[in-house]
Amino acid sequence: MLNKVSIHSLRTNYLGPSLSTSYQDPLHIVKGEGQYLYDADETQYLDAVNNIQHVGHSHPKVVEAANQQIKKLNTNTRYLDEVIVNYAQALTAKLPDGLDVCYFTNSGSEANDLALRLARHFTDSKETIVLDGAYHGHLISLIEISPYKHNGPGGIGAPAYVHAVPMPDPFRGKYRGVASDEKYAQEVSKILNSIQKNGGQVSIFIAESIMGCGGQLIPPDNFLKSAYQLVRGSGGLCIADEIQIGFGRMGDNYWGFETQDVVPDIVTMGKSMGNGHPLSAVVTTREIADEFDNGMEYFNSFGGNPVSCAVGHAVLNVIDEEGLQKNALETGGTLKVLLNQLKQKHAIIGDVRGHGLFLGIELVRDPETLEPAGSEADRIVNEMKENGILLSTDGPDHNVIKIKPPMVFTEENALFLVEILDNILARN
Ligand code: PMP
């Protein structure tokens, strides 16, 4: 087996230099099981951050489903196949009525790109409203609508058709407090007015109902509801990006948009959907799908292949069979309470937020100025890793520690995480 140093040098020689690795001393992980990862020295790490391995690393039922199907057949959507239709039926059963037409794709980015195509076609427009700080994918079309990328290092800013609402951050945003929802909604109105004044027509409002890369950010109550109403009132469609937050992770709800009491016109999903297998989807209404059926075929070589669908179906089943949404609610709830107790002890913790097993700890240098503690967050995450717990940071100032473990995370895991974090914060 190659050692870390050799792998590192081969990466440098053969992989694109814009790829990054996690942690100051990168990990050489060779095995995953449940909520644990193991490096080449057999050191065990508690994985508190990989939301893609939703039902646990290498879940036996998911592995078995892939194995059985790949041994039998793997083709594409141009053949009649019961695996794809059974999965589409089971997936849409998890969504509100009306959201019942599926397109299968292979990554979150592909799903979002297709969602943009559907919406642009339906509205005959491209004008797009996004949340500042949002990330929706790595394709050109998505970097254009992702302020996280186009306003970040190497970015060239937003194209004229993209309009960003200030990040609806009730803790440290442009408007603060629980009643800031109206102010953020007014920003949406302002954008809609300016699109209209310039002779345009709004096409899309796309948002994660809880922002991931934005820093595990919960918008103030009613903001999304108002935004959806305003956008729809002007003839636009609302896309919910569920790529990070869907499939029971919220605990109280199966989908992130349900936590905000909205129903989108188009939903995109990915990451956790295949537990690491490249599977994603766009789900929309019959009306939008029929409008898109304009003669140009939608074909995707891999999207909706029977192996991917068998994997996706197994993931859905495991979530239900193992009660993982309930676990997210209970274990995530306990963890949030414990983290809030830490907040009372350590002034650097400015805010603890999230739903279920999708939590964020925002670090600040000063409780008054709320100066973001980005380098501290990075140091703490590296120290946590040295103590066997994997986390990461995000948000525009990289000062939010993200907790989004495989959903099999236990209360014992939560207690361990909090104990180690408490020790590290006490030393820092
Ligand atoms: N949308 C969101 C909210 C994401 O977090 C991501 C990935 N981080 C994407 C879209 C893109 O997904 P992928 O990396 O699978 O293309």
Short mmCIF file of C-alpha atoms and ligand atoms in Angstrom, two decimals:
data_model
loop_
_atom_site.label_atom_id
_atom_site.label_comp_id
_atom_site.label_asym_id
_atom_site.label_seq_id
_atom_site.Cartn_x
_atom_site.Cartn_y
_atom_site.Cartn_z
CA MET A 1 0.00 0.00 0.00
CA LEU A 2 1.27 3.49 -0.83
CA ASN A 3 2.10 5.68 2.14
CA LYS A 4 0.78 9.20 2.73
CA VAL A 5 3.87 10.90 1.37
CA SER A 6 3.79 8.94 -1.91
CA ILE A 7 0.06 9.53 -2.38
CA HIS A 8 0.60 13.22 -1.77
CA SER A 9 3.34 13.43 -4.34
CA LEU A 10 1.29 11.46 -6.92
CA ARG A 11 -1.62 13.83 -6.32
CA THR A 12 0.68 16.76 -6.94
CA ASN A 13 1.93 15.20 -10.16
CA TYR A 14 -1.30 13.82 -11.59
CA LEU A 15 -4.29 15.69 -10.16
CA GLY A 16 -5.42 19.24 -10.82
CA PRO A 17 -3.85 21.67 -8.37
CA SER A 18 -7.15 23.39 -7.50
CA LEU A 19 -8.26 20.31 -5.54
CA SER A 20 -7.80 20.66 -1.79
CA THR A 21 -7.42 18.29 1.12
CA SER A 22 -9.04 18.60 4.54
CA TYR A 23 -6.93 19.34 7.65
CA GLN A 24 -3.38 20.65 8.07
CA ASP A 25 -2.12 17.08 8.13
CA PRO A 26 -4.34 15.35 5.54
CA LEU A 27 -5.86 12.01 6.35
CA HIS A 28 -5.29 8.74 4.49
CA ILE A 29 -8.62 7.04 5.10
CA VAL A 30 -8.83 3.43 3.98
CA LYS A 31 -12.06 2.14 5.49
CA GLY A 32 -15.48 3.40 6.54
CA GLU A 33 -18.15 1.77 8.65
CA GLY A 34 -21.26 3.46 10.01
CA GLN A 35 -20.24 6.78 11.54
CA TYR A 36 -16.55 5.82 11.72
CA LEU A 37 -13.62 6.21 9.36
CA TYR A 38 -10.28 4.43 9.73
CA ASP A 39 -6.89 5.59 8.49
CA ALA A 40 -4.04 3.44 7.23
CA ASP A 41 -2.71 3.10 10.81
CA GLU A 42 -6.16 1.82 11.89
CA THR A 43 -6.85 4.95 13.90
CA GLN A 44 -10.60 5.37 14.29
CA TYR A 45 -12.24 8.73 13.60
CA LEU A 46 -15.76 9.69 14.54
CA ASP A 47 -17.16 11.19 11.37
CA ALA A 48 -19.27 14.19 12.34
CA VAL A 49 -19.23 15.90 8.95
CA ASN A 50 -19.84 13.58 5.99
CA ASN A 51 -23.50 14.16 5.22
CA ILE A 52 -23.12 12.30 1.92
CA GLN A 53 -22.72 8.91 3.65
CA HIS A 54 -26.18 9.52 4.99
CA VAL A 55 -27.12 6.09 6.35
CA GLY A 56 -23.53 5.31 7.36
CA HIS A 57 -20.34 4.50 5.51
CA SER A 58 -20.55 1.28 3.48
CA HIS A 59 -24.02 0.42 4.76
CA PRO A 60 -24.44 -3.33 4.09
CA LYS A 61 -27.95 -3.01 2.61
CA VAL A 62 -26.85 -0.28 0.20
CA VAL A 63 -23.75 -2.23 -0.78
CA GLU A 64 -25.86 -5.34 -1.31
CA ALA A 65 -28.41 -3.48 -3.46
CA ALA A 66 -25.63 -2.11 -5.71
CA ASN A 67 -23.96 -5.48 -5.87
CA GLN A 68 -27.11 -7.41 -6.79
CA GLN A 69 -28.11 -4.97 -9.50
CA ILE A 70 -24.68 -4.54 -11.07
CA LYS A 71 -24.32 -8.31 -11.28
CA LYS A 72 -27.63 -8.47 -13.13
CA LEU A 73 -27.94 -5.43 -15.38
CA ASN A 74 -26.89 -1.83 -15.82
CA THR A 75 -28.32 0.07 -18.76
CA ASN A 76 -30.04 3.41 -19.22
CA THR A 77 -33.48 4.98 -19.24
CA ARG A 78 -34.21 4.03 -22.87
CA TYR A 79 -35.25 0.54 -21.76
CA LEU A 80 -38.35 -0.24 -19.74
CA ASP A 81 -37.09 -1.17 -16.31
CA GLU A 82 -39.05 -1.65 -13.12
CA VAL A 83 -36.17 -0.53 -10.87
CA ILE A 84 -36.32 3.09 -12.07
CA VAL A 85 -40.11 3.43 -11.93
CA ASN A 86 -40.35 1.78 -8.51
CA TYR A 87 -37.74 4.16 -7.20
CA ALA A 88 -39.37 7.23 -8.78
CA GLN A 89 -42.66 6.22 -7.19
CA ALA A 90 -41.10 5.68 -3.75
CA LEU A 91 -39.16 8.96 -3.94
CA THR A 92 -42.12 11.10 -4.93
CA ALA A 93 -44.18 9.48 -2.15
CA LYS A 94 -41.84 11.32 0.23
CA LEU A 95 -42.72 14.69 -1.33
CA PRO A 96 -45.86 16.82 -1.12
CA ASP A 97 -48.61 16.05 -3.64
CA GLY A 98 -47.96 17.66 -6.97
CA LEU A 99 -44.21 17.18 -6.86
CA ASP A 100 -44.31 13.90 -8.69
CA VAL A 101 -42.24 13.97 -11.86
CA CYS A 102 -38.59 12.87 -11.61
CA TYR A 103 -35.50 13.41 -13.72
CA PHE A 104 -32.48 11.44 -12.54
CA THR A 105 -28.99 12.91 -12.76
CA ASN A 106 -25.53 12.13 -11.39
CA SER A 107 -24.48 15.01 -9.15
CA GLY A 108 -25.98 17.92 -7.30
CA SER A 109 -24.60 20.28 -9.91
CA GLU A 110 -26.23 18.36 -12.73
CA ALA A 111 -29.55 18.41 -10.90
CA ASN A 112 -29.37 22.16 -10.33
CA ASP A 113 -28.36 22.84 -13.92
CA LEU A 114 -31.35 20.86 -15.15
CA ALA A 115 -33.61 22.67 -12.68
CA LEU A 116 -32.44 25.98 -14.15
CA ARG A 117 -33.24 24.70 -17.64
CA LEU A 118 -36.75 23.62 -16.62
CA ALA A 119 -37.47 26.95 -14.95
CA ARG A 120 -35.96 29.10 -17.70
CA HIS A 121 -37.99 27.23 -20.26
CA PHE A 122 -41.22 27.52 -18.26
CA THR A 123 -40.85 31.24 -17.58
CA ASP A 124 -39.09 32.13 -20.84
CA SER A 125 -36.62 34.14 -18.81
CA LYS A 126 -33.29 33.82 -17.07
CA GLU A 127 -33.53 36.45 -14.32
CA THR A 128 -32.51 34.64 -11.15
CA ILE A 129 -32.68 35.58 -7.49
CA VAL A 130 -30.26 33.87 -5.13
CA LEU A 131 -29.18 34.23 -1.52
CA ASP A 132 -25.85 35.91 -0.97
CA GLY A 133 -23.25 33.38 0.16
CA ALA A 134 -25.11 30.50 -1.50
CA TYR A 135 -23.45 27.58 -3.27
CA HIS A 136 -25.35 25.57 -5.85
CA GLY A 137 -22.64 23.71 -7.75
CA HIS A 138 -19.51 23.70 -9.84
CA LEU A 139 -20.82 23.96 -13.42
CA ILE A 140 -20.47 27.32 -15.20
CA SER A 141 -24.24 27.82 -14.96
CA LEU A 142 -24.04 27.30 -11.19
CA ILE A 143 -20.93 29.31 -10.45
CA GLU A 144 -22.87 32.12 -12.11
CA ILE A 145 -25.67 31.76 -9.55
CA SER A 146 -23.39 30.95 -6.57
CA PRO A 147 -22.08 34.07 -4.79
CA TYR A 148 -20.01 31.71 -2.60
CA LYS A 149 -17.95 31.01 -5.75
CA HIS A 150 -18.29 33.99 -8.07
CA ASN A 151 -17.56 36.46 -5.25
CA GLY A 152 -14.87 34.24 -3.71
CA PRO A 153 -11.21 33.73 -4.63
CA GLY A 154 -10.79 33.42 -8.41
CA GLY A 155 -14.39 34.52 -9.04
CA ILE A 156 -15.45 37.22 -11.48
CA GLY A 157 -18.66 38.38 -9.82
CA ALA A 158 -22.29 37.87 -10.78
CA PRO A 159 -23.59 38.15 -14.33
CA ALA A 160 -26.29 40.80 -14.92
CA TYR A 161 -29.16 38.27 -14.73
CA VAL A 162 -28.25 37.15 -11.19
CA HIS A 163 -29.51 39.15 -8.21
CA ALA A 164 -28.47 38.37 -4.64
CA VAL A 165 -30.61 38.94 -1.55
CA PRO A 166 -28.39 39.72 1.48
CA MET A 167 -27.80 36.52 3.45
CA PRO A 168 -30.89 36.13 5.67
CA ASP A 169 -28.72 35.81 8.76
CA PRO A 170 -30.60 36.83 11.91
CA PHE A 171 -27.41 36.50 13.99
CA ARG A 172 -24.77 38.55 12.16
CA GLY A 173 -26.41 39.63 8.86
CA LYS A 174 -27.47 42.97 7.40
CA TYR A 175 -30.69 42.75 9.45
CA ARG A 176 -30.70 40.93 12.77
CA GLY A 177 -33.11 39.29 15.17
CA VAL A 178 -36.13 37.09 14.79
CA ALA A 179 -38.20 39.89 13.28
CA SER A 180 -35.71 40.54 10.46
CA ASP A 181 -37.73 38.39 8.03
CA GLU A 182 -39.70 41.37 6.70
CA LYS A 183 -36.56 43.36 6.00
CA TYR A 184 -35.06 40.49 4.02
CA ALA A 185 -38.36 40.03 2.18
CA GLN A 186 -38.25 43.72 1.27
CA GLU A 187 -34.89 43.07 -0.36
CA VAL A 188 -36.60 40.46 -2.55
CA SER A 189 -39.27 43.03 -3.47
CA LYS A 190 -36.58 45.56 -4.36
CA ILE A 191 -34.94 43.06 -6.72
CA LEU A 192 -38.28 42.17 -8.31
CA ASN A 193 -39.00 45.86 -8.88
CA SER A 194 -35.64 46.48 -10.46
CA ILE A 195 -36.02 43.47 -12.80
CA GLN A 196 -39.40 44.82 -13.86
CA LYS A 197 -38.09 48.37 -14.27
CA ASN A 198 -35.48 47.05 -16.66
CA GLY A 199 -38.17 45.39 -18.74
CA GLY A 200 -37.39 41.89 -17.45
CA GLN A 201 -39.40 39.06 -15.92
CA VAL A 202 -38.26 37.05 -12.93
CA SER A 203 -37.60 33.42 -13.71
CA ILE A 204 -36.19 31.75 -10.63
CA PHE A 205 -35.76 32.07 -6.90
CA ILE A 206 -33.36 29.34 -5.80
CA ALA A 207 -32.43 28.74 -2.18
CA GLU A 208 -31.47 26.14 0.33
CA SER A 209 -34.07 26.36 3.08
CA ILE A 210 -31.18 26.11 5.55
CA MET A 211 -27.92 27.31 4.02
CA GLY A 212 -25.04 24.82 4.15
CA CYS A 213 -22.01 26.59 2.69
CA GLY A 214 -23.56 29.82 4.00
CA GLY A 215 -22.79 28.50 7.50
CA GLN A 216 -25.64 26.23 8.63
CA LEU A 217 -27.86 29.28 8.51
CA ILE A 218 -31.54 29.19 9.40
CA PRO A 219 -33.36 32.15 7.85
CA PRO A 220 -35.71 34.08 10.14
CA ASP A 221 -39.21 32.55 10.32
CA ASN A 222 -41.46 33.50 7.43
CA PHE A 223 -38.70 34.89 5.22
CA LEU A 224 -38.86 32.02 2.73
CA LYS A 225 -42.64 32.05 2.82
CA SER A 226 -42.69 35.74 1.93
CA ALA A 227 -39.97 35.33 -0.70
CA TYR A 228 -41.86 32.46 -2.38
CA GLN A 229 -45.09 34.50 -2.38
CA LEU A 230 -43.41 37.58 -3.83
CA VAL A 231 -41.55 35.64 -6.54
CA ARG A 232 -44.63 33.65 -7.53
CA GLY A 233 -46.68 36.86 -7.54
CA SER A 234 -44.28 38.12 -10.22
CA GLY A 235 -44.52 34.95 -12.29
CA GLY A 236 -41.31 33.25 -11.12
CA LEU A 237 -40.68 29.68 -9.96
CA CYS A 238 -39.17 28.62 -6.65
CA ILE A 239 -36.45 25.99 -6.56
CA ALA A 240 -35.51 24.31 -3.27
CA ASP A 241 -31.95 22.99 -3.25
CA GLU A 242 -32.17 20.00 -0.88
CA ILE A 243 -28.80 18.61 -1.85
CA GLN A 244 -27.34 18.95 1.64
CA ILE A 245 -30.38 18.96 3.86
CA GLY A 246 -32.93 16.47 2.53
CA PHE A 247 -33.82 12.87 3.42
CA GLY A 248 -34.73 13.20 7.09
CA ARG A 249 -31.64 15.03 8.26
CA MET A 250 -33.75 17.87 9.67
CA GLY A 251 -35.25 15.44 12.19
CA ASP A 252 -38.59 17.19 12.54
CA ASN A 253 -39.13 17.00 8.78
CA TYR A 254 -38.03 14.87 5.85
CA TRP A 255 -37.17 17.92 3.70
CA GLY A 256 -35.55 21.23 4.56
CA PHE A 257 -38.28 23.28 2.87
CA GLU A 258 -40.84 21.76 5.25
CA THR A 259 -39.04 23.40 8.18
CA GLN A 260 -39.88 26.75 6.58
CA ASP A 261 -43.44 25.79 5.67
CA VAL A 262 -43.05 26.29 1.92
CA VAL A 263 -43.66 24.02 -1.07
CA PRO A 264 -41.32 24.58 -4.01
CA ASP A 265 -42.09 24.21 -7.71
CA ILE A 266 -38.87 22.29 -8.30
CA VAL A 267 -36.77 20.31 -5.81
CA THR A 268 -33.19 19.24 -6.39
CA MET A 269 -31.52 16.51 -4.38
CA GLY A 270 -28.19 14.72 -4.41
CA LYS A 271 -25.34 13.91 -2.03
CA SER A 272 -27.06 11.73 0.59
CA MET A 273 -29.48 10.32 -1.97
CA GLY A 274 -27.04 7.60 -3.07
CA ASN A 275 -25.04 7.40 0.18
CA GLY A 276 -21.92 8.28 -1.81
CA HIS A 277 -22.95 6.70 -5.10
CA PRO A 278 -23.29 9.44 -7.77
CA LEU A 279 -27.06 9.87 -7.83
CA SER A 280 -29.14 13.03 -7.87
CA ALA A 281 -32.55 14.15 -9.07
CA VAL A 282 -34.84 16.97 -10.02
CA VAL A 283 -38.47 16.57 -9.01
CA THR A 284 -41.14 18.91 -10.29
CA THR A 285 -44.79 19.26 -11.22
CA ARG A 286 -46.46 17.65 -14.22
CA GLU A 287 -47.17 21.12 -15.65
CA ILE A 288 -43.52 22.21 -15.60
CA ALA A 289 -42.36 18.84 -16.93
CA ASP A 290 -44.89 18.89 -19.78
CA GLU A 291 -43.82 22.40 -20.78
CA PHE A 292 -40.18 21.21 -20.90
CA ASP A 293 -41.19 18.42 -23.29
CA ASN A 294 -40.70 20.64 -26.34
CA GLY A 295 -39.25 18.11 -28.72
CA MET A 296 -35.68 18.15 -27.44
CA GLU A 297 -35.01 14.80 -25.83
CA TYR A 298 -33.66 14.72 -22.29
CA PHE A 299 -31.17 11.88 -22.25
CA ASN A 300 -28.48 11.26 -19.68
CA SER A 301 -26.14 8.29 -20.20
CA PHE A 302 -25.87 7.46 -16.51
CA GLY A 303 -28.79 9.32 -14.90
CA GLY A 304 -31.48 6.89 -13.79
CA ASN A 305 -29.49 3.75 -14.52
CA PRO A 306 -30.79 0.69 -12.67
CA VAL A 307 -27.76 0.39 -10.38
CA SER A 308 -28.11 4.00 -9.20
CA CYS A 309 -31.84 3.57 -8.73
CA ALA A 310 -31.38 0.35 -6.75
CA VAL A 311 -28.91 2.18 -4.51
CA GLY A 312 -31.25 5.16 -4.07
CA HIS A 313 -34.17 2.88 -3.23
CA ALA A 314 -32.10 1.01 -0.65
CA VAL A 315 -31.16 4.35 0.97
CA LEU A 316 -34.84 5.36 1.22
CA ASN A 317 -35.67 2.01 2.79
CA VAL A 318 -32.82 2.14 5.31
CA ILE A 319 -33.83 5.64 6.45
CA ASP A 320 -37.28 4.28 7.26
CA GLU A 321 -36.32 0.83 8.57
CA GLU A 322 -33.69 2.21 10.96
CA GLY A 323 -35.76 5.21 12.06
CA LEU A 324 -32.98 7.59 11.05
CA GLN A 325 -35.17 10.70 10.82
CA LYS A 326 -36.25 10.08 14.41
CA ASN A 327 -32.63 9.55 15.38
CA ALA A 328 -31.74 12.90 13.77
CA LEU A 329 -34.48 14.55 15.79
CA GLU A 330 -33.52 12.95 19.11
CA THR A 331 -29.73 12.75 18.87
CA GLY A 332 -29.52 16.10 17.07
CA GLY A 333 -31.81 17.59 19.73
CA THR A 334 -29.62 16.30 22.55
CA LEU A 335 -26.49 17.53 20.80
CA LYS A 336 -27.96 21.00 20.32
CA VAL A 337 -28.86 21.22 24.01
CA LEU A 338 -25.33 20.18 25.00
CA LEU A 339 -23.77 22.66 22.58
CA ASN A 340 -25.95 25.42 24.00
CA GLN A 341 -24.62 24.49 27.44
CA LEU A 342 -21.08 24.89 26.08
CA LYS A 343 -22.10 28.30 24.77
CA GLN A 344 -22.78 29.39 28.36
CA LYS A 345 -19.23 28.34 29.31
CA HIS A 346 -17.21 29.58 26.34
CA ALA A 347 -17.62 33.16 25.14
CA ILE A 348 -16.18 32.29 21.73
CA ILE A 349 -19.41 30.42 20.89
CA GLY A 350 -21.67 33.13 19.49
CA ASP A 351 -24.48 31.02 18.16
CA VAL A 352 -25.60 27.39 18.06
CA ARG A 353 -28.19 26.62 15.42
CA GLY A 354 -29.65 24.02 13.13
CA HIS A 355 -32.21 21.28 12.85
CA GLY A 356 -31.73 17.60 13.60
CA LEU A 357 -28.28 16.42 12.59
CA PHE A 358 -27.47 19.58 10.65
CA LEU A 359 -25.97 21.92 13.22
CA GLY A 360 -23.63 24.89 13.21
CA ILE A 361 -21.51 26.50 15.91
CA GLU A 362 -20.64 30.09 14.99
CA LEU A 363 -17.48 31.36 16.66
CA VAL A 364 -16.92 35.06 17.38
CA ARG A 365 -14.02 36.93 19.00
CA ASP A 366 -16.24 39.41 20.77
CA PRO A 367 -19.85 38.94 21.86
CA GLU A 368 -20.55 42.63 21.20
CA THR A 369 -18.90 43.22 17.81
CA LEU A 370 -19.46 39.58 16.71
CA GLU A 371 -16.07 39.69 14.96
CA PRO A 372 -15.82 36.30 13.22
CA ALA A 373 -13.27 33.88 14.71
CA GLY A 374 -12.26 32.15 11.46
CA SER A 375 -8.67 31.17 12.29
CA GLU A 376 -9.82 29.93 15.70
CA ALA A 377 -12.50 27.76 14.08
CA ASP A 378 -9.90 26.28 11.76
CA ARG A 379 -7.54 25.56 14.66
CA ILE A 380 -10.29 23.93 16.71
CA VAL A 381 -11.38 21.72 13.81
CA ASN A 382 -7.77 20.57 13.37
CA GLU A 383 -7.45 19.86 17.10
CA MET A 384 -10.73 17.94 17.07
CA LYS A 385 -9.33 15.81 14.28
CA GLU A 386 -6.17 15.15 16.32
CA ASN A 387 -8.59 13.93 19.01
CA GLY A 388 -10.40 11.59 16.63
CA ILE A 389 -13.39 13.70 15.55
CA LEU A 390 -13.93 14.97 12.01
CA LEU A 391 -15.61 18.33 11.49
CA SER A 392 -15.24 21.23 9.05
CA THR A 393 -15.81 24.97 8.85
CA ASP A 394 -17.86 27.11 6.49
CA GLY A 395 -19.74 30.38 6.10
CA PRO A 396 -18.46 33.52 4.35
CA ASP A 397 -15.94 34.07 7.16
CA HIS A 398 -15.19 30.37 7.70
CA ASN A 399 -16.06 30.77 11.37
CA VAL A 400 -18.92 28.27 11.55
CA ILE A 401 -18.11 24.74 12.65
CA LYS A 402 -20.38 22.35 10.78
CA ILE A 403 -21.84 19.19 12.28
CA LYS A 404 -23.62 16.94 9.76
CA PRO A 405 -22.68 13.32 10.50
CA PRO A 406 -23.98 10.10 9.00
CA MET A 407 -27.48 9.73 10.44
CA VAL A 408 -26.52 6.70 12.52
CA PHE A 409 -24.70 9.06 14.91
CA THR A 410 -25.57 8.08 18.49
CA GLU A 411 -26.13 9.95 21.74
CA GLU A 412 -22.85 8.48 22.99
CA ASN A 413 -21.13 9.98 19.93
CA ALA A 414 -22.74 13.34 20.72
CA LEU A 415 -21.52 13.22 24.34
CA PHE A 416 -18.00 12.35 23.20
CA LEU A 417 -17.94 15.20 20.67
CA VAL A 418 -19.11 17.74 23.25
CA GLU A 419 -16.63 16.53 25.88
CA ILE A 420 -13.67 16.85 23.52
CA LEU A 421 -14.85 20.22 22.20
CA ASP A 422 -15.27 21.47 25.77
CA ASN A 423 -11.67 20.47 26.59
CA ILE A 424 -10.30 22.12 23.47
CA LEU A 425 -12.25 25.34 24.00
CA ALA A 426 -11.04 25.47 27.61
CA ARG A 427 -7.43 25.33 26.38
CA ASN A 428 -7.82 27.86 23.55
N1 PMP B 1 -26.01 22.47 -3.93
C1 PMP B 1 -25.58 22.45 -2.66
C2 PMP B 1 -26.40 23.12 -1.62
C3 PMP B 1 -24.37 21.83 -2.33
O1 PMP B 1 -23.96 21.84 -1.06
C4 PMP B 1 -23.63 21.19 -3.34
C5 PMP B 1 -22.32 20.48 -3.01
N2 PMP B 1 -21.63 20.96 -1.94
C6 PMP B 1 -24.11 21.23 -4.65
C7 PMP B 1 -25.31 21.86 -4.90
C8 PMP B 1 -23.35 20.58 -5.76
O2 PMP B 1 -23.37 19.20 -5.66
P1 PMP B 1 -22.25 18.30 -6.37
O3 PMP B 1 -20.95 18.55 -5.66
O4 PMP B 1 -22.77 16.91 -6.19
O5 PMP B 1 -22.21 18.70 -7.81
#
